[in-house]
């Protein structure tokens, strides 16, 4: 199913939609909310990826562990989401935050969930933005969930990553994958047998490449079972949305490299 919409499609859907601004900047936790308060799409609610979409960081599980599914359900319902409403998510720039929220909402089994291609920057080309903060609705929504099996844990990664029929994709930059730089974690490099497919490569001028370009980009892995990873399960969701656009099934290793290196016995490659 298509989960990427343009501004024209957004305008047609917005009246029966709950809109979320899910901007995210790795290493700058204050940026997103400050930017939202300055300007955002009218009636959009701010979602803090670190607080709203991630549970508390522990010894294992990665740097951005997925929030429990029931907590995501309650979060959406608190903003009036019900089974008859569309959900539209946007951010700006690299689409990391919006793609991560999309993945978690789709995990609940909801279907009418969309990411605005090009995000805020694309919207501003034709429409006015606002600094007015919308009030949360008085009435809670009510959604039925049907959980999807779209994640793997570290044990499954260990079991599957070396099989010829499986490809483990590291969605970070090539320099981080190679271990030449690492701005966040105490170890650098990548999970052994992982290949590098930088999530930024599915974008062109801040928007997703068209399906034919995406099929060509992923042509060498389309016949394999795909597991996506990155540093902490955020940028991998950009590759996830790209794969959705071409109908390729896949799963996410949410903890990714940050979970992998939390186990001292696990080797890394450079």
Coordinates of C-alpha atoms in Angstrom, one line a residue:
X1 CA 0.0 0.0 0.0
X2 CA 1.2 3.5 -0.8
X3 CA 2.2 5.5 2.3
X4 CA 3.8 8.5 0.6
X5 CA 1.7 11.5 -0.5
X6 CA 2.5 14.8 -2.2
X7 CA 1.2 18.2 -1.1
X8 CA -1.8 18.0 -3.5
X9 CA -2.9 14.7 -2.0
X10 CA -2.3 16.1 1.5
X11 CA -4.7 18.9 0.8
X12 CA -7.4 16.4 -0.2
X13 CA -6.9 14.3 2.9
X14 CA -6.3 16.9 5.6
X15 CA -9.9 17.6 6.6
X16 CA -10.3 14.0 7.9
X17 CA -6.8 13.6 9.2
X18 CA -4.8 14.0 12.4
X19 CA -1.5 15.7 11.4
X20 CA 1.8 15.1 13.3
X21 CA 5.1 17.0 13.0
X22 CA 7.9 14.6 13.9
X23 CA 11.1 16.5 13.2
X24 CA 14.3 14.9 14.5
X25 CA 17.9 15.9 14.6
X26 CA 20.4 13.4 15.8
X27 CA 22.5 14.8 18.6
X28 CA 20.4 17.9 19.1
X29 CA 17.4 17.1 21.2
X30 CA 16.2 20.7 21.5
X31 CA 16.0 21.5 17.8
X32 CA 12.8 19.8 16.8
X33 CA 10.5 21.4 19.3
X34 CA 12.1 24.8 18.9
X35 CA 11.7 24.6 15.1
X36 CA 8.0 23.4 15.5
X37 CA 7.2 26.3 17.8
X38 CA 8.6 28.7 15.2
X39 CA 6.6 27.3 12.2
X40 CA 4.6 24.2 11.3
X41 CA 1.7 23.1 9.2
X42 CA -1.6 24.4 10.6
X43 CA -3.3 22.0 13.1
X44 CA -0.2 19.8 13.3
X45 CA 0.7 18.3 16.7
X46 CA 4.3 18.0 17.7
X47 CA 5.7 14.5 18.4
X48 CA 9.0 14.2 20.2
X49 CA 10.8 11.1 18.8
X50 CA 12.9 10.7 21.9
X51 CA 10.1 11.0 24.4
X52 CA 7.0 9.9 22.5
X53 CA 8.3 7.1 20.3
X54 CA 11.1 5.7 22.4
X55 CA 11.1 4.0 25.7
X56 CA 13.8 4.6 28.3
X57 CA 17.3 3.6 27.1
X58 CA 18.7 0.6 29.0
X59 CA 21.9 -1.5 28.9
X60 CA 20.6 -3.3 25.8
X61 CA 18.0 -2.6 23.2
X62 CA 19.7 0.3 21.4
X63 CA 19.9 4.1 21.6
X64 CA 16.3 4.6 20.4
X65 CA 14.4 1.6 21.6
X66 CA 10.8 1.3 20.2
X67 CA 8.1 2.5 22.6
X68 CA 5.7 -0.3 23.6
X69 CA 2.9 -0.8 21.1
X70 CA 0.2 -0.1 23.7
X71 CA 1.9 3.3 24.5
X72 CA 1.8 4.2 20.8
X73 CA -1.9 3.3 20.7
X74 CA -2.6 5.5 23.7
X75 CA -0.5 8.3 22.3
X76 CA -2.5 8.3 19.0
X77 CA -5.8 8.1 20.8
X78 CA -4.9 11.1 23.0
X79 CA -4.8 13.2 19.8
X80 CA -8.2 12.0 18.7
X81 CA -7.1 9.3 16.2
X82 CA -9.7 6.7 15.5
X83 CA -10.3 4.0 12.9
X84 CA -12.0 6.5 10.6
X85 CA -9.3 9.1 10.6
X86 CA -6.2 9.4 8.4
X87 CA -2.8 10.0 10.0
X88 CA -0.4 12.3 8.1
X89 CA 3.2 12.6 9.4
X90 CA 5.8 15.0 8.2
X91 CA 9.2 16.5 9.1
X92 CA 11.9 18.2 7.1
X93 CA 15.1 17.4 5.4
X94 CA 16.0 13.7 5.7
X95 CA 12.6 12.3 6.6
X96 CA 14.1 10.3 9.5
X97 CA 11.5 11.3 12.1
X98 CA 8.5 10.9 9.9
X99 CA 9.6 7.5 8.6
X100 CA 10.3 6.2 12.1
X101 CA 6.8 7.3 13.3
X102 CA 5.2 5.8 10.2
X103 CA 6.9 2.4 10.9
X104 CA 5.7 2.4 14.5
X105 CA 2.1 3.3 13.6
X106 CA 2.0 0.8 10.8
X107 CA 3.2 -1.8 13.3
X108 CA -0.2 -1.4 15.1
X109 CA -1.9 -2.6 11.9
X110 CA -3.3 0.8 10.9
X111 CA -3.6 1.4 7.2
X112 CA -4.5 5.0 6.4
X113 CA -1.1 6.4 7.5
X114 CA 0.9 8.7 5.2
X115 CA 4.2 10.6 5.1
X116 CA 4.2 14.0 3.3
X117 CA 6.9 13.7 0.7
X118 CA 9.3 16.6 1.0
X119 CA 7.8 17.5 4.3
X120 CA 7.5 21.0 5.6
X121 CA 9.9 22.5 3.0
X122 CA 7.8 21.2 0.2
X123 CA 4.5 22.4 1.8
X124 CA 5.9 25.9 2.3
X125 CA 6.4 26.3 -1.4
X126 CA 2.7 26.7 -1.9
X127 CA 1.1 27.2 1.5
X128 CA 1.4 29.3 4.6
X129 CA 2.7 27.9 7.9
X130 CA 1.8 29.0 11.4
X131 CA 3.3 29.2 14.9
X132 CA -0.1 28.7 16.6
X133 CA -0.1 25.6 18.8
X134 CA -3.3 23.5 18.4
X135 CA -5.0 22.3 21.5
X136 CA -5.4 18.5 22.0
X137 CA -9.0 17.4 21.4
X138 CA -11.3 16.9 24.4
X139 CA -12.5 13.5 23.2
X140 CA -10.1 10.6 22.9
X141 CA -10.0 8.5 19.9
X142 CA -10.4 4.7 19.9
X143 CA -8.4 2.5 17.5
X144 CA -8.3 -1.3 17.1
X145 CA -4.9 -2.7 16.6
X146 CA -3.7 -5.8 14.8
X147 CA 0.1 -6.0 15.5
X148 CA 2.4 -6.7 12.5
X149 CA 5.4 -8.9 12.8
X150 CA 7.8 -6.4 11.2
X151 CA 10.8 -6.5 13.6
X152 CA 13.6 -8.9 14.5
X153 CA 15.7 -9.0 17.6
X154 CA 19.4 -9.6 18.1
X155 CA 19.1 -13.4 18.3
X156 CA 17.3 -13.5 14.9
X157 CA 19.9 -11.2 13.4
X158 CA 22.7 -13.6 14.6
X159 CA 20.8 -16.6 13.2
X160 CA 19.9 -15.0 9.8
X161 CA 22.6 -12.5 8.8
X162 CA 25.1 -15.0 7.2
X163 CA 22.5 -16.9 5.1
X164 CA 22.7 -16.4 1.4
X165 CA 19.0 -15.8 1.2
X166 CA 19.2 -12.9 3.7
X167 CA 20.7 -9.4 3.4
X168 CA 21.3 -7.2 6.4
X169 CA 21.4 -3.6 5.4
X170 CA 23.2 -0.9 7.3
X171 CA 21.5 2.4 6.5
X172 CA 24.1 4.8 7.9
X173 CA 26.6 6.8 5.9
X174 CA 29.4 4.9 4.2
X175 CA 32.0 6.6 6.5
X176 CA 30.2 5.4 9.7
X177 CA 29.6 2.0 8.2
X178 CA 33.4 1.7 7.4
X179 CA 34.2 2.8 10.9
X180 CA 36.1 5.9 9.7
X181 CA 34.0 8.1 11.9
X182 CA 31.5 7.6 14.7
X183 CA 29.9 10.7 16.3
X184 CA 27.6 8.8 18.8
X185 CA 28.8 5.4 19.9
X186 CA 31.8 4.1 21.8
X187 CA 32.6 1.6 19.0
X188 CA 32.8 2.2 15.3
X189 CA 32.3 -0.1 12.3
X190 CA 29.4 -2.3 11.4
X191 CA 27.7 -5.7 12.2
X192 CA 29.6 -8.4 10.4
X193 CA 28.1 -9.4 7.0
X194 CA 26.0 -6.2 6.8
X195 CA 26.1 -4.3 3.5
X196 CA 25.9 -0.5 3.3
X197 CA 22.9 1.2 1.7
X198 CA 22.9 4.8 2.9
X199 CA 19.3 5.9 3.5
X200 CA 20.0 9.3 2.0
X201 CA 20.5 7.6 -1.4
X202 CA 16.8 7.0 -1.7
X203 CA 16.2 10.8 -1.6
X204 CA 16.7 13.4 -4.3
X205 CA 16.3 17.1 -3.4
X206 CA 14.6 16.2 -0.1
X207 CA 12.0 14.0 -1.7
X208 CA 11.9 10.2 -2.4
X209 CA 13.0 9.0 -5.8
X210 CA 10.4 7.6 -8.1
X211 CA 9.5 3.9 -7.9
X212 CA 11.5 3.0 -11.0
X213 CA 14.6 4.7 -9.6
X214 CA 14.1 2.9 -6.2
X215 CA 13.7 -0.5 -7.9
X216 CA 17.0 0.1 -9.7
X217 CA 18.6 1.3 -6.4
X218 CA 17.5 -1.9 -4.6
X219 CA 17.8 -4.3 -7.6
X220 CA 20.6 -6.4 -6.1
X221 CA 18.6 -7.3 -2.9
X222 CA 15.1 -7.7 -4.2
X223 CA 15.3 -11.5 -4.3
X224 CA 16.5 -11.7 -0.7
X225 CA 14.9 -11.5 2.7
X226 CA 15.7 -8.0 3.9
X227 CA 16.6 -6.9 7.4
X228 CA 17.2 -3.2 7.9
X229 CA 19.4 -1.6 10.5
X230 CA 21.3 1.6 11.1
X231 CA 22.7 3.2 14.3
X232 CA 19.6 3.0 16.5
X233 CA 16.7 2.1 14.3
X234 CA 15.8 5.6 12.9
X235 CA 17.4 6.2 9.5
X236 CA 16.7 2.5 8.6
X237 CA 13.0 3.5 8.6
X238 CA 13.8 5.8 5.6
X239 CA 14.9 2.8 3.7
X240 CA 11.8 1.0 5.0
X241 CA 9.5 3.6 3.5
X242 CA 11.4 3.4 0.2
X243 CA 11.0 -0.4 0.1
X244 CA 7.2 0.0 0.8
X245 CA 7.0 2.2 -2.3
X246 CA 8.1 -0.7 -4.4
X247 CA 6.2 -3.4 -2.5
X248 CA 9.3 -5.1 -1.1
X249 CA 8.7 -6.8 2.3
X250 CA 11.3 -6.4 5.0
X251 CA 11.9 -6.3 8.7
X252 CA 13.6 -3.8 11.0
X253 CA 16.3 -4.6 13.6
X254 CA 15.2 -1.7 16.0
X255 CA 18.2 -1.8 18.2
X256 CA 20.6 -1.9 15.3
X257 CA 24.3 -1.2 15.7
X258 CA 23.8 0.5 19.1
X259 CA 22.2 -2.7 20.5
X260 CA 24.8 -5.0 18.8
X261 CA 27.7 -3.3 20.5
X262 CA 26.0 -3.3 23.9
X263 CA 27.1 -7.0 24.0
X264 CA 30.8 -7.2 24.6
X265 CA 31.2 -10.5 22.9
X266 CA 29.8 -9.3 19.6
X267 CA 32.4 -8.5 17.0
X268 CA 32.3 -5.5 14.7
X269 CA 33.9 -5.1 11.3
X270 CA 35.6 -2.0 9.8

